[in-house]
Short mmCIF file of C-alpha atoms in Angstrom, two decimals:
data_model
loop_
_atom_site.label_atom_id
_atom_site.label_comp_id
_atom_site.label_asym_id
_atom_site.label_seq_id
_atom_site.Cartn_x
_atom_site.Cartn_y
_atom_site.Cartn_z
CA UNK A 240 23.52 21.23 14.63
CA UNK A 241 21.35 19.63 16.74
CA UNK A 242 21.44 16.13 16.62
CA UNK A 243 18.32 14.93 18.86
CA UNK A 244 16.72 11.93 16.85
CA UNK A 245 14.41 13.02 14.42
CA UNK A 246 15.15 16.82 14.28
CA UNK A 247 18.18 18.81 12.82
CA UNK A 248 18.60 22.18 12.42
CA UNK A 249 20.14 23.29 9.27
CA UNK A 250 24.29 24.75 9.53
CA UNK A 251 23.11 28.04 8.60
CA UNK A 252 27.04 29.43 7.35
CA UNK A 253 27.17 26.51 5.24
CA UNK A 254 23.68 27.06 3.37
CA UNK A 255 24.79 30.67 3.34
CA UNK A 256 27.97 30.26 2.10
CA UNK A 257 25.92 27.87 -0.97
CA UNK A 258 23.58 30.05 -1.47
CA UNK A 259 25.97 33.01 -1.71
CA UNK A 260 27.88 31.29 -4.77
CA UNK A 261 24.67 30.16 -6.14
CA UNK A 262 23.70 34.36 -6.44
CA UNK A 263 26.39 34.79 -8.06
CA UNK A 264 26.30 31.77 -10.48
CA UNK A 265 23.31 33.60 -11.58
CA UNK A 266 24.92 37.26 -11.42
CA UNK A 267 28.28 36.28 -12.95
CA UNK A 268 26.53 35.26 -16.31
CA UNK A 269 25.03 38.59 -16.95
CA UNK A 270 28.61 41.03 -16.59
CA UNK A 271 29.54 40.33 -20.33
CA UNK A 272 28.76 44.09 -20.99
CA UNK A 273 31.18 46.41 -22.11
CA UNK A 274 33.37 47.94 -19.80
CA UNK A 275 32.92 45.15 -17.14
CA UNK A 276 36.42 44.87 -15.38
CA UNK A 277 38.22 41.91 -16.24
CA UNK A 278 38.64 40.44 -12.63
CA UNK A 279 34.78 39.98 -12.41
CA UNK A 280 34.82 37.31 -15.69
CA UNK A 281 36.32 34.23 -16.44
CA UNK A 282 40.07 34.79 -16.91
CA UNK A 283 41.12 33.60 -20.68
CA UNK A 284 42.22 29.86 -20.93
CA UNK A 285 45.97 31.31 -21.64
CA UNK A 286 46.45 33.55 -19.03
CA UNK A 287 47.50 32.61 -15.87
CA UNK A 288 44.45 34.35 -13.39
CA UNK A 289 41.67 34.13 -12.14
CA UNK A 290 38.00 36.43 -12.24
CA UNK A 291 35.39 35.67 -9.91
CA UNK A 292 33.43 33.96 -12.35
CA UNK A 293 36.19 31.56 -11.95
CA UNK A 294 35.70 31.12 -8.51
CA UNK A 295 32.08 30.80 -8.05
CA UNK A 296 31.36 26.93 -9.42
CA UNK A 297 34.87 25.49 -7.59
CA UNK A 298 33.67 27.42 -4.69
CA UNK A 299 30.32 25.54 -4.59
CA UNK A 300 32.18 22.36 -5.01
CA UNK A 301 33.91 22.94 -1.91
CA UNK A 302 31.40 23.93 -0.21
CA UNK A 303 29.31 20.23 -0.84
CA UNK A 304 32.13 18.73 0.28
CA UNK A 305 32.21 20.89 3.60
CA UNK A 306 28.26 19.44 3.95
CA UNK A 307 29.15 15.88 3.73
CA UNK A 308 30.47 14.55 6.97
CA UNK A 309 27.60 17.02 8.78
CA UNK A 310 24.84 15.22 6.19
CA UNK A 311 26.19 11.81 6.92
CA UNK A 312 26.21 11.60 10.57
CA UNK A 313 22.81 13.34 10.82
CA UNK A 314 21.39 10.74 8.59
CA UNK A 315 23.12 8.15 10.94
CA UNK A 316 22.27 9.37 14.22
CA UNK A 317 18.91 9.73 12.66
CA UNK A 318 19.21 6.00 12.68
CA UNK A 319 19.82 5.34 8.71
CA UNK A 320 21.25 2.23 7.73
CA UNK A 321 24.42 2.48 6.14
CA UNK A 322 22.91 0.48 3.00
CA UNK A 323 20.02 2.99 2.94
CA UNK A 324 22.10 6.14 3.15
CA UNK A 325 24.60 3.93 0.49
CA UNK A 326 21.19 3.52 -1.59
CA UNK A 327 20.26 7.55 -0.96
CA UNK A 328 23.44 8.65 -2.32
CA UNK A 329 23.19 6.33 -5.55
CA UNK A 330 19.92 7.97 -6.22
CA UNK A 331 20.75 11.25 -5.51
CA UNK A 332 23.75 11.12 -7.97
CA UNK A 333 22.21 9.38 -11.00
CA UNK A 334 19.07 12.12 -10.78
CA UNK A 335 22.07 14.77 -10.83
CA UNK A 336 23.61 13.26 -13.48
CA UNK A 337 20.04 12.74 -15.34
CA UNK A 338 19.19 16.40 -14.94
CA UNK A 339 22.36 17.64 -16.26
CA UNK A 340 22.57 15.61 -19.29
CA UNK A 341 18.79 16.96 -20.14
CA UNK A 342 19.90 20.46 -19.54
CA UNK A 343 22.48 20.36 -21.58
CA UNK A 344 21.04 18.86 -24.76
CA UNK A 345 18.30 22.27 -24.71
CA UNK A 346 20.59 23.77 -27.05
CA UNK A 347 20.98 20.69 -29.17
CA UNK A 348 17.31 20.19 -29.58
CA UNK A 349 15.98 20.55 -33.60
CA UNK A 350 13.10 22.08 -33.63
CA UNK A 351 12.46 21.27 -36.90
CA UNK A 352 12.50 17.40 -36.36
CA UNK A 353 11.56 17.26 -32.65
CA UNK A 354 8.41 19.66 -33.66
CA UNK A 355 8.30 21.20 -30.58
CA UNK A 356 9.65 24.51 -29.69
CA UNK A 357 12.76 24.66 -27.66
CA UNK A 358 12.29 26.62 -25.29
CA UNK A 359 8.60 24.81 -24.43
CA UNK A 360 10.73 21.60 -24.06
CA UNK A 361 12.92 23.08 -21.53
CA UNK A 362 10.07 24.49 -19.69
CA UNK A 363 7.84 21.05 -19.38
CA UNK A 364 11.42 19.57 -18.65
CA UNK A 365 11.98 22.10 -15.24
CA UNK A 366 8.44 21.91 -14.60
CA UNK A 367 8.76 17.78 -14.80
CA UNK A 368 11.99 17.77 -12.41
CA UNK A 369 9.94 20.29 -9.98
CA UNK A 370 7.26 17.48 -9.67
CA UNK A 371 9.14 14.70 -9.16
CA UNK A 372 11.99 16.02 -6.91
CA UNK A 373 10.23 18.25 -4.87
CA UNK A 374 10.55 18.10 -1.19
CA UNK A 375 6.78 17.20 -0.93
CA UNK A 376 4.85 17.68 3.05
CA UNK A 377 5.23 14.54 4.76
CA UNK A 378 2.11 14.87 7.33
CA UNK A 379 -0.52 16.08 5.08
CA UNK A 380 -2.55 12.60 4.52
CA UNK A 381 -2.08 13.23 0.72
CA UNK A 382 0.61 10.71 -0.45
CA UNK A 383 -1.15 9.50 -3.20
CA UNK A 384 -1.55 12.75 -4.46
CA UNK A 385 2.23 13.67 -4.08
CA UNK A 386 2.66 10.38 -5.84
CA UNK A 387 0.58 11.08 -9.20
CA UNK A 388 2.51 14.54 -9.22
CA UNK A 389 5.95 12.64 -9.11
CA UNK A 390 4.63 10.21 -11.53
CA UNK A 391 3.26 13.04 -13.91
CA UNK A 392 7.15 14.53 -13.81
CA UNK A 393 8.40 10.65 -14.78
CA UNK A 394 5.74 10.34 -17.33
CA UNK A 395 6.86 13.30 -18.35
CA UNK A 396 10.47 13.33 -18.83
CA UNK A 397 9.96 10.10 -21.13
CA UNK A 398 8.12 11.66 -23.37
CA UNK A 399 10.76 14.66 -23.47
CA UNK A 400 13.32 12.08 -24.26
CA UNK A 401 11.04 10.18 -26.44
CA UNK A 402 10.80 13.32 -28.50
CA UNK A 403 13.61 15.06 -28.84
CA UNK A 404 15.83 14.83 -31.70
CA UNK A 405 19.12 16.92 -33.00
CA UNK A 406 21.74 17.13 -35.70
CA UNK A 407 19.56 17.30 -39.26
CA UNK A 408 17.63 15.22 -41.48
CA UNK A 409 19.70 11.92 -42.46
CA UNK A 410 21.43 12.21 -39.36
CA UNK A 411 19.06 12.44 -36.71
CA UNK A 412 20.96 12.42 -32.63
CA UNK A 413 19.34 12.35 -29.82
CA UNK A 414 20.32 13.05 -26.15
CA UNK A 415 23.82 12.92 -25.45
CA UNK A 416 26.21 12.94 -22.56
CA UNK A 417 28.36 15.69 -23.79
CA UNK A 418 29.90 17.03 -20.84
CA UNK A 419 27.11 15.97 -17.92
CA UNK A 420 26.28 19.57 -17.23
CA UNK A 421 26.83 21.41 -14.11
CA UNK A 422 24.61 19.41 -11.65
CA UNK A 423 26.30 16.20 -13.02
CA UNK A 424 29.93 17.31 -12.43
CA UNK A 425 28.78 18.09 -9.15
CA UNK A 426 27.06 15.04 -8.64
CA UNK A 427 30.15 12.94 -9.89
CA UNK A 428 32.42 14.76 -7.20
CA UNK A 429 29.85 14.73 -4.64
CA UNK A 430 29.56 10.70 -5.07
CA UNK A 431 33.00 10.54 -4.79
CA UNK A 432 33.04 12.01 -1.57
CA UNK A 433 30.74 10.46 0.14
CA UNK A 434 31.68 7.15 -0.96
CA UNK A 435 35.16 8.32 0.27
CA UNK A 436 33.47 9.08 3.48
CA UNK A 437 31.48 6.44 4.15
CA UNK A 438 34.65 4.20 3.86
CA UNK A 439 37.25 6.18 5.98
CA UNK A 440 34.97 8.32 8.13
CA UNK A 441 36.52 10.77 10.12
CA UNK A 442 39.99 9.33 9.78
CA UNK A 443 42.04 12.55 8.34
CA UNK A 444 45.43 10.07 6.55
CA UNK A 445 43.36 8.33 4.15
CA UNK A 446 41.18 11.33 2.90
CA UNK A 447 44.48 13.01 2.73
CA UNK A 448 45.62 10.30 0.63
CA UNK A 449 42.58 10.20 -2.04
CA UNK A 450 42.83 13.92 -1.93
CA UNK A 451 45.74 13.73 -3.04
CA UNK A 452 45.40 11.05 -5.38
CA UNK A 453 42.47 13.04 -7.19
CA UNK A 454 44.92 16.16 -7.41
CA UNK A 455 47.57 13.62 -8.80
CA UNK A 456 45.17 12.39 -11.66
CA UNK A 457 44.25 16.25 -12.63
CA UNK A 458 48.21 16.75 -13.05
CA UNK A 459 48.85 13.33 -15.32
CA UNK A 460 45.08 14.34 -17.03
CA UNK A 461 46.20 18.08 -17.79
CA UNK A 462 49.56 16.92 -18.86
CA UNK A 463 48.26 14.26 -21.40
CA UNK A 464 49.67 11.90 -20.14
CA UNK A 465 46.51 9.85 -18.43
CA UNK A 466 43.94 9.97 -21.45
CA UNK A 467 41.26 8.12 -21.69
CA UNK A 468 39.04 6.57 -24.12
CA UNK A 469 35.88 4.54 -25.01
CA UNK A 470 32.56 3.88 -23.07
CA UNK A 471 34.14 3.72 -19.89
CA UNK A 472 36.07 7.46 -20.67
CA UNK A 473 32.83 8.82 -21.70
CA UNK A 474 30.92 7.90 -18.65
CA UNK A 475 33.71 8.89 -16.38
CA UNK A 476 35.64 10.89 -17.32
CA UNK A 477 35.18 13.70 -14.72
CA UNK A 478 36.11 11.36 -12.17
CA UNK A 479 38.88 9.85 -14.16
CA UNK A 480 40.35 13.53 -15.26
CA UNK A 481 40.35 14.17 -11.34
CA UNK A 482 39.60 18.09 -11.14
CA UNK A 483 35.95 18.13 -9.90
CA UNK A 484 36.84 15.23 -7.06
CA UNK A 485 40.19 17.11 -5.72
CA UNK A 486 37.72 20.39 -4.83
CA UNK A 487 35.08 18.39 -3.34
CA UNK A 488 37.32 16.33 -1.43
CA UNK A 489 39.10 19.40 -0.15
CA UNK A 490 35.66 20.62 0.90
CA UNK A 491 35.20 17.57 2.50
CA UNK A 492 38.69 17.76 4.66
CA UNK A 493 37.91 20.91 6.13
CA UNK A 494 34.53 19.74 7.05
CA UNK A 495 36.17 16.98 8.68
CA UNK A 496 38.69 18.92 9.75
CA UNK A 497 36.41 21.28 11.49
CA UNK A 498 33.96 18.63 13.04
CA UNK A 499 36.43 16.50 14.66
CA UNK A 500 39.16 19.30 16.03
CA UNK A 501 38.48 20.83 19.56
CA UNK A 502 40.62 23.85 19.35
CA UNK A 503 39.32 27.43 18.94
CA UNK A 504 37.98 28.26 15.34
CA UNK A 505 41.29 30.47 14.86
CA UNK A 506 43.08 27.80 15.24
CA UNK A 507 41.35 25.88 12.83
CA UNK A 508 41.75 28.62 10.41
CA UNK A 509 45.36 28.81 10.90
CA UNK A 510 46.18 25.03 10.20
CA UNK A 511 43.78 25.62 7.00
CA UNK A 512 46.65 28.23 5.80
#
């Protein structure tokens, strides 16, 4: 990466590596065929395996995590206020978390009482979270313009929310935080690491130590015997239940890991094992 203020150049195994998983997010879903072999699906919950469907959403997980301490620093060499990039990350997470809970109340939608088609909602949805989180040209003398687009997308997205309605007349629901969807899990474990960052830096103990304490809450979580309960459960319980943290924060070791050691990448790749 080059780190000269003002320009970076993009770690191109990392965005390779992301997009790799992200093809075959997209492949994986379409091998339910007959005849498929069983290693390319997601293993049953009671067997003790794993396909590579299993492996593709973990494996983007890590992979954020990886991207952290490399985002960070450029940010602050960049000369970004740690209250800025603490203000960045907040944002970033609640739109993730935003975006998934839309997504995943498409199927929930009533047609019937939202009186809209479903699939028309989920298209003015994408087409609202295109316009407001698109990476817009900074040098083209048109920011008003970029900023009607990104207030169309907000105006938008109320009216989505305004709108939609589920479950059936006499007991009308509307959007709920069922499980946060896939871009709010990772946005819970990715604001977990970089807050995690942020307060330890490069310092390899006490990441150890919350990686480990993640990976300890997934064990008492999966073993019943951490539950939890109530508003606070609800809203967060992936970071509570542990799982999506302990990947992301393994991610973000090895970044660290990688970044800060001196020796010769086999090496590296031989304390990984």
């Amino acid at each position: 990466m080059n780190l000269e203020k003002g320009h970076s150049t993009r770690i191109l195994s990392i965005d390779i590596m992301r997009g790799f998983t992200l093809l075959l997010m997209l492949f994986v879903n379409d091998l339910y065929e007959p005849g498929v072999p069983f290693w390319l699906l997601h293993a049953p919950a009671n067997v003790d395996s794993m396909g590579l469907a299993d492996w593709v959403f973990p494996g983007f997980l890590f992979m954020v995590g990886v991207s952290v301490p490399y985002a960070i620093r450029s940010r602050l060499h960049n000369g970004e206020s740690e209250l800025r990039l603490m203000g960045h990350i907040i944002i970033r997470t609640i739109s993730l978390l935003l975006i998934g809970v839309y997504m995943v109340n498409i199927e929930r939608l009533n047609e019937a009482l939202t009186g809209m088609n479903k699939y028309c909602w989920a298209i003015l949805l994408y087409l609202s979270i295109f316009l407001i989180w698109n990476n817009y040209p900074r040098r083209t003398g048109r920011p008003r313009f970029f900023l009607c687009l990104k207030g169309l997308g907000l105006i938008t997205m109320i009216v989505l929310a305004a709108v939609f309605k589920a479950g059936e007349p006499g007991k009308v629901l509307w959007l709920a935080t069922s499980w946060w969807g896939i871009l709010g899990l990772i946005g819970w474990g990715y604001f977990v690491a970089t807050l995690a960052y942020l307060l330890f830096g490069e310092r390899k103990i006490p990441l150890l130590f919350i990686w480990g304490f993640f990976i300890g809450l997934n064990i008492l979580s999966q073993l019943g015997i951490l539950t939890w309960s109530g508003l606070f459960g609800s809203v967060f319980n992936v970071v509570l239940e542990g799982s999506i943290p302990s990947i992301v924060l393994a991610g973000l070791v090895v970044g660290v890991l990688i970044r800060s050691e001196k020796k010769p990448s086999k090496k590296i790749c031989f304390l990984l094992v």
